Amino acid sequence: MFSDMVAVEVYRIAFYLLSFLCLQAAAAAKRAEELGFVDVAHFPDLPMPDILHGFQDQGISVVRELCETNKMTSEIRSVCILLLQIVEKSLYLEFCVSQVCGIRPVMGRIEDFSKEIKLLFAATTGHVFLEETVKSLKQITSYVYPGLLQTEGCL
């Protein structure tokens, strides 16, 4: 029980850090739009894609596992929402990194992510409390991996 409590607190801290980085990235994007170019010297330091992928993979697998157990207490529901928000924010930051730096996802990552996100969407089906979060997650996924959700039949 103690380990679970500590893990949730670590996830909350990660969520706050990702939220802060998303605010910084949004401000930098707005500044770039006003200037007409990306001022890399004033662009925030964002995590490397592999760190963001780690957030995504862990969030997806934990939420999927929790949804499949069907023991949804209010605490577990809030953890599921928190983890999906972490996945969403890490995808947003990945999108920012790819747009600013021109880094495109490698083929192996697209295949792995495709498989995992499809399993996540299947596991969250029927959990009404996750509908809005999943809808938002699908939206950012369609930006980071264009065409992925259409080819997987997830939309």
Coordinates of N, CA and C in Angstrom, one line a residue:
M1 N 0.8 -1.2 0.0 CA 0.0 0.0 0.0 C 0.9 1.3 0.0
F2 N 2.0 1.2 0.8 CA 2.9 2.3 0.8 C 3.5 2.6 -0.5
S3 N 3.9 1.5 -1.2 CA 4.5 1.6 -2.6 C 3.5 2.3 -3.5
D4 N 2.3 1.9 -3.5 CA 1.3 2.5 -4.3 C 1.1 4.0 -4.1
M5 N 1.1 4.3 -2.8 CA 1.0 5.8 -2.4 C 2.1 6.6 -3.0
V6 N 3.3 6.0 -2.8 CA 4.5 6.7 -3.3 C 4.5 6.8 -4.8
A7 N 4.1 5.7 -5.5 CA 4.0 5.8 -7.0 C 3.0 6.8 -7.4
V8 N 1.9 6.9 -6.8 CA 0.9 8.0 -7.2 C 1.5 9.4 -7.0
E9 N 2.2 9.6 -5.9 CA 2.8 10.9 -5.7 C 3.9 11.2 -6.8
V10 N 4.7 10.2 -7.1 CA 5.7 10.4 -8.2 C 4.9 10.7 -9.5
Y11 N 3.8 10.0 -9.8 CA 3.1 10.3 -11.0 C 2.5 11.7 -11.0
R12 N 2.1 12.2 -9.8 CA 1.6 13.6 -9.7 C 2.7 14.6 -10.0
I13 N 3.9 14.3 -9.4 CA 5.0 15.2 -9.7 C 5.3 15.2 -11.2
A14 N 5.3 14.0 -11.8 CA 5.6 14.0 -13.2 C 4.6 14.7 -14.0
F15 N 3.3 14.6 -13.6 CA 2.2 15.4 -14.3 C 2.5 16.9 -14.2
Y16 N 2.8 17.3 -13.0 CA 3.1 18.8 -12.8 C 4.2 19.3 -13.6
L17 N 5.3 18.5 -13.7 CA 6.5 18.8 -14.5 C 6.1 18.9 -16.0
L18 N 5.4 17.9 -16.4 CA 5.0 17.8 -17.8 C 4.0 19.0 -18.2
S19 N 3.1 19.3 -17.2 CA 2.2 20.5 -17.4 C 3.0 21.8 -17.5
F20 N 4.0 21.9 -16.7 CA 4.9 23.1 -16.8 C 5.6 23.2 -18.1
L21 N 6.2 22.1 -18.5 CA 6.9 22.0 -19.8 C 5.9 22.3 -21.0
C22 N 4.7 21.9 -20.9 CA 3.7 22.1 -21.9 C 3.4 23.6 -22.0
L23 N 3.3 24.3 -20.8 CA 3.1 25.7 -20.8 C 4.2 26.5 -21.4
Q24 N 5.4 26.0 -21.1 CA 6.6 26.7 -21.7 C 6.7 26.5 -23.2
A25 N 6.4 25.3 -23.6 CA 6.4 25.0 -25.1 C 5.3 25.8 -25.8
A26 N 4.1 25.9 -25.2 CA 3.1 26.7 -25.8 C 3.5 28.2 -25.9
A27 N 4.1 28.7 -24.9 CA 4.6 30.1 -24.9 C 5.6 30.3 -26.0
A28 N 6.5 29.3 -26.1 CA 7.6 29.4 -27.1 C 7.0 29.3 -28.5
A29 N 6.0 28.4 -28.7 CA 5.4 28.3 -30.0 C 4.7 29.6 -30.4
K30 N 4.0 30.3 -29.4 CA 3.3 31.5 -29.7 C 4.4 32.6 -30.0
R31 N 5.5 32.6 -29.3 CA 6.6 33.6 -29.6 C 7.1 33.3 -31.0
A32 N 7.3 32.1 -31.4 CA 7.8 31.7 -32.7 C 6.8 32.2 -33.8
E33 N 5.5 32.1 -33.5 CA 4.5 32.5 -34.5 C 4.5 34.0 -34.6
E34 N 4.8 34.7 -33.5 CA 4.9 36.2 -33.6 C 6.1 36.7 -34.3
L35 N 7.2 36.0 -34.1 CA 8.5 36.3 -34.7 C 8.6 35.8 -36.2
G36 N 7.9 34.7 -36.5 CA 8.0 34.2 -37.8 C 9.1 33.1 -37.9
F37 N 9.8 32.8 -36.8 CA 10.8 31.7 -36.8 C 10.9 31.2 -35.4
V38 N 11.5 30.0 -35.3 CA 11.7 29.4 -33.9 C 13.0 30.0 -33.4
D39 N 13.0 30.7 -32.3 CA 14.2 31.2 -31.6 C 14.7 30.1 -30.7
V40 N 15.5 29.2 -31.2 CA 16.0 28.1 -30.4 C 16.7 28.5 -29.1
A41 N 17.3 29.6 -29.1 CA 18.0 30.1 -27.9 C 17.0 30.3 -26.8
H42 N 15.8 30.6 -27.1 CA 14.8 30.9 -26.0 C 13.7 29.8 -26.0
F43 N 14.0 28.7 -26.6 CA 13.0 27.6 -26.6 C 13.4 26.8 -25.3
P44 N 12.3 26.3 -24.6 CA 12.6 25.6 -23.4 C 13.3 24.2 -23.7
D45 N 14.1 23.8 -22.7 CA 14.7 22.5 -22.8 C 13.6 21.4 -22.5
L46 N 13.4 20.6 -23.5 CA 12.3 19.6 -23.4 C 13.0 18.2 -23.3
P47 N 12.3 17.3 -22.7 CA 12.9 15.9 -22.5 C 13.1 15.3 -23.9
M48 N 14.1 14.4 -23.9 CA 14.4 13.6 -25.1 C 13.2 12.7 -25.4
P49 N 12.9 12.4 -26.7 CA 11.8 11.5 -27.1 C 11.8 10.2 -26.3
D50 N 12.9 9.6 -26.0 CA 12.9 8.3 -25.3 C 12.4 8.4 -23.9
I51 N 12.6 9.6 -23.3 CA 12.0 9.8 -21.9 C 10.5 10.0 -22.1
L52 N 10.0 10.7 -23.1 CA 8.6 10.9 -23.3 C 8.0 9.5 -23.6
H53 N 8.7 8.7 -24.4 CA 8.1 7.4 -24.8 C 8.0 6.5 -23.5
G54 N 8.9 6.7 -22.6 CA 8.8 5.9 -21.3 C 7.6 6.3 -20.5
F55 N 7.3 7.6 -20.5 CA 6.0 8.1 -19.8 C 4.8 7.4 -20.5
Q56 N 4.8 7.5 -21.8 CA 3.7 7.0 -22.6 C 3.5 5.5 -22.4
D57 N 4.6 4.7 -22.5 CA 4.5 3.3 -22.4 C 4.0 2.9 -21.0
Q58 N 4.6 3.5 -19.9 CA 4.2 3.1 -18.6 C 2.8 3.5 -18.3
G59 N 2.4 4.7 -18.7 CA 1.0 5.2 -18.5 C 0.0 4.2 -19.2
I60 N 0.3 3.9 -20.4 CA -0.6 3.0 -21.2 C -0.7 1.7 -20.5
S61 N 0.4 1.1 -20.2 CA 0.4 -0.3 -19.6 C -0.3 -0.3 -18.2
V62 N -0.1 0.7 -17.4 CA -0.7 0.7 -16.1 C -2.2 0.9 -16.2
V63 N -2.6 1.8 -17.0 CA -4.1 2.1 -17.2 C -4.8 0.9 -17.8
R64 N -4.1 0.3 -18.7 CA -4.7 -0.9 -19.3 C -4.9 -2.0 -18.3
E65 N -3.9 -2.3 -17.5 CA -3.9 -3.3 -16.5 C -5.0 -3.0 -15.5
L66 N -5.1 -1.7 -15.0 CA -6.2 -1.3 -14.1 C -7.6 -1.5 -14.6
C67 N -7.7 -1.1 -15.9 CA -9.1 -1.2 -16.5 C -9.5 -2.7 -16.7
E68 N -8.5 -3.6 -17.0 CA -8.8 -5.0 -17.2 C -9.1 -5.7 -15.9
T69 N -8.7 -5.2 -14.7 CA -9.0 -5.8 -13.5 C -10.5 -5.6 -13.0
N70 N -11.1 -4.5 -13.6 CA -12.5 -4.2 -13.3 C -12.8 -3.9 -11.8
K71 N -11.8 -3.5 -11.0 CA -12.0 -3.2 -9.6 C -11.8 -1.6 -9.5
M72 N -12.7 -0.9 -10.0 CA -12.6 0.5 -10.1 C -13.2 1.3 -8.9
T73 N -12.2 1.6 -8.0 CA -12.6 2.4 -6.9 C -12.4 3.9 -7.3
S74 N -12.8 4.8 -6.5 CA -12.6 6.2 -6.9 C -11.1 6.5 -7.0
E75 N -10.3 5.9 -6.1 CA -8.9 6.2 -6.2 C -8.2 5.6 -7.5
I76 N -8.7 4.5 -7.9 CA -8.1 3.9 -9.1 C -8.6 4.7 -10.3
R77 N -9.8 5.2 -10.3 CA -10.3 6.0 -11.4 C -9.4 7.3 -11.5
S78 N -9.1 7.9 -10.4 CA -8.3 9.1 -10.4 C -6.9 8.9 -10.9
V79 N -6.4 7.7 -10.6 CA -5.0 7.3 -11.0 C -5.1 7.1 -12.5
C80 N -6.1 6.4 -13.0 CA -6.2 6.2 -14.5 C -6.3 7.5 -15.2
I81 N -7.1 8.4 -14.7 CA -7.2 9.7 -15.4 C -5.8 10.5 -15.4
L82 N -5.2 10.4 -14.2 CA -3.9 11.1 -14.1 C -2.9 10.5 -15.1
L83 N -2.8 9.2 -15.2 CA -1.8 8.5 -16.1 C -2.2 8.8 -17.5
L84 N -3.4 8.8 -17.9 CA -3.8 9.2 -19.3 C -3.4 10.6 -19.6
Q85 N -3.6 11.5 -18.6 CA -3.2 12.9 -18.8 C -1.6 13.0 -19.0
I86 N -0.9 12.2 -18.3 CA 0.6 12.1 -18.4 C 0.9 11.7 -19.8
V87 N 0.2 10.7 -20.3 CA 0.4 10.2 -21.7 C 0.1 11.3 -22.7
E88 N -1.0 12.0 -22.5 CA -1.4 13.0 -23.4 C -0.3 14.2 -23.4
K89 N 0.1 14.6 -22.2 CA 1.1 15.7 -22.2 C 2.4 15.3 -22.8
S90 N 2.8 14.0 -22.6 CA 4.1 13.6 -23.1 C 4.0 13.5 -24.7
L91 N 2.8 13.1 -25.2 CA 2.6 13.2 -26.6 C 2.6 14.6 -27.2
Y92 N 2.0 15.5 -26.4 CA 2.1 16.9 -26.8 C 3.5 17.4 -26.9
L93 N 4.3 17.1 -25.9 CA 5.7 17.5 -25.9 C 6.5 16.8 -27.0
E94 N 6.2 15.5 -27.3 CA 6.8 14.8 -28.4 C 6.5 15.5 -29.7
F95 N 5.2 16.0 -29.8 CA 4.8 16.7 -31.0 C 5.6 18.0 -31.2
C96 N 5.8 18.7 -30.1 CA 6.6 20.0 -30.1 C 8.0 19.7 -30.5
V97 N 8.6 18.7 -29.9 CA 10.0 18.3 -30.2 C 10.1 18.0 -31.7
S98 N 9.2 17.2 -32.2 CA 9.2 16.8 -33.6 C 9.1 18.0 -34.6
Q99 N 8.2 18.9 -34.2 CA 8.0 20.1 -35.0 C 9.2 21.1 -35.0
V100 N 9.8 21.3 -33.8 CA 10.9 22.2 -33.7 C 12.2 21.6 -34.3
C101 N 12.4 20.4 -33.9 CA 13.7 19.8 -34.2 C 13.7 18.9 -35.5
G102 N 12.5 18.7 -36.0 CA 12.3 17.9 -37.2 C 12.6 16.4 -37.0
I103 N 12.5 16.0 -35.7 CA 12.7 14.6 -35.4 C 11.4 13.8 -35.7
R104 N 11.5 12.8 -36.5 CA 10.3 12.0 -36.9 C 10.4 10.7 -36.1
P105 N 9.2 10.1 -35.7 CA 9.2 8.8 -35.0 C 9.8 7.7 -35.9
V106 N 10.6 6.9 -35.3 CA 11.2 5.7 -36.0 C 10.2 4.7 -36.2
M107 N 10.3 3.9 -37.2 CA 9.3 2.9 -37.6 C 9.0 1.9 -36.4
G108 N 10.0 1.5 -35.7 CA 9.7 0.5 -34.6 C 8.9 1.1 -33.5
R109 N 9.0 2.4 -33.3 CA 8.2 3.1 -32.3 C 6.8 3.2 -32.7
I110 N 6.6 3.5 -34.0 CA 5.2 3.6 -34.5 C 4.5 2.3 -34.3
E111 N 5.2 1.2 -34.7 CA 4.5 -0.1 -34.6 C 4.2 -0.5 -33.1
D112 N 5.2 -0.3 -32.2 CA 5.0 -0.6 -30.8 C 3.8 0.3 -30.2
F113 N 3.9 1.6 -30.5 CA 2.9 2.5 -30.0 C 1.5 2.1 -30.5
S114 N 1.5 1.8 -31.8 CA 0.2 1.4 -32.4 C -0.4 0.2 -31.7
K115 N 0.3 -0.8 -31.4 CA -0.2 -2.0 -30.8 C -0.6 -1.6 -29.4
E116 N 0.1 -0.9 -28.6 CA -0.2 -0.6 -27.2 C -1.4 0.4 -27.1
I117 N -1.5 1.4 -28.0 CA -2.6 2.3 -27.9 C -3.9 1.6 -28.3
K118 N -3.8 0.7 -29.2 CA -5.0 -0.1 -29.6 C -5.5 -0.9 -28.5
L119 N -4.6 -1.6 -27.8 CA -5.0 -2.4 -26.6 C -5.5 -1.5 -25.5
L120 N -5.0 -0.3 -25.3 CA -5.5 0.7 -24.3 C -6.9 1.1 -24.6
F121 N -7.2 1.4 -25.9 CA -8.5 1.9 -26.2 C -9.5 0.7 -26.0
A122 N -9.1 -0.5 -26.3 CA -10.0 -1.6 -26.1 C -10.3 -1.8 -24.6
A123 N -9.2 -1.7 -23.8 CA -9.4 -1.8 -22.3 C -10.3 -0.7 -21.7
T124 N -10.2 0.5 -22.3 CA -11.0 1.6 -21.7 C -12.4 1.6 -22.1
T125 N -12.7 0.8 -23.1 CA -14.1 0.8 -23.6 C -15.0 0.4 -22.5
G126 N -16.1 1.1 -22.3 CA -17.1 0.8 -21.3 C -16.8 1.5 -20.0
H127 N -15.7 2.1 -19.8 CA -15.3 2.9 -18.6 C -15.7 4.4 -18.9
V128 N -16.9 4.7 -18.6 CA -17.5 6.1 -19.0 C -16.6 7.2 -18.4
F129 N -16.1 7.0 -17.2 CA -15.3 8.1 -16.6 C -14.0 8.4 -17.4
L130 N -13.6 7.6 -18.3 CA -12.4 7.9 -19.1 C -12.7 8.4 -20.5
E131 N -14.0 8.5 -20.9 CA -14.3 8.9 -22.3 C -13.7 10.2 -22.7
E132 N -13.8 11.3 -21.9 CA -13.3 12.6 -22.3 C -11.7 12.5 -22.4
T133 N -11.1 11.9 -21.5 CA -9.6 11.8 -21.5 C -9.2 11.0 -22.7
V134 N -9.9 9.9 -23.0 CA -9.5 9.1 -24.2 C -9.7 9.9 -25.4
K135 N -10.8 10.6 -25.5 CA -11.1 11.5 -26.7 C -9.9 12.5 -26.9
S136 N -9.5 13.1 -25.8 CA -8.4 14.1 -25.9 C -7.1 13.4 -26.3
L137 N -6.9 12.2 -25.8 CA -5.7 11.4 -26.1 C -5.7 11.0 -27.6
K138 N -6.8 10.6 -28.1 CA -6.9 10.3 -29.5 C -6.6 11.5 -30.4
Q139 N -7.0 12.7 -30.0 CA -6.8 13.9 -30.7 C -5.3 14.2 -30.9
I140 N -4.5 14.2 -29.7 CA -3.1 14.4 -29.8 C -2.4 13.3 -30.5
T141 N -2.8 12.1 -30.4 CA -2.2 11.0 -31.1 C -2.3 11.2 -32.6
S142 N -3.4 11.7 -33.0 CA -3.6 11.9 -34.5 C -2.6 13.0 -35.0
Y143 N -2.2 13.9 -34.1 CA -1.2 14.9 -34.6 C 0.2 14.3 -34.6
V144 N 0.6 13.5 -33.5 CA 1.9 13.0 -33.4 C 2.1 11.9 -34.4
Y145 N 1.1 11.0 -34.6 CA 1.2 9.9 -35.5 C 0.1 10.0 -36.5
P146 N 0.2 10.9 -37.5 CA -0.9 11.1 -38.5 C -1.3 9.8 -39.2
G147 N -2.6 9.5 -39.3 CA -3.1 8.4 -40.0 C -3.1 7.1 -39.2
L148 N -2.4 7.1 -38.0 CA -2.3 5.8 -37.2 C -3.7 5.4 -36.7
L149 N -4.5 6.2 -36.2 CA -5.8 5.8 -35.6 C -6.8 5.4 -36.7
Q150 N -6.7 6.0 -37.9 CA -7.5 5.6 -39.0 C -7.2 4.2 -39.5
T151 N -5.9 3.9 -39.6 CA -5.5 2.6 -40.1 C -5.7 1.5 -39.1
E152 N -5.7 1.9 -37.8 CA -6.0 0.9 -36.7 C -7.5 0.8 -36.4
G153 N -8.3 1.6 -37.0 CA -9.7 1.6 -36.7 C -10.1 2.1 -35.3
C154 N -9.3 3.0 -34.8 CA -9.6 3.5 -33.4 C -10.4 4.7 -33.4
L155 N -10.7 5.3 -34.5 CA -11.5 6.6 -34.5 C -13.0 6.3 -34.6

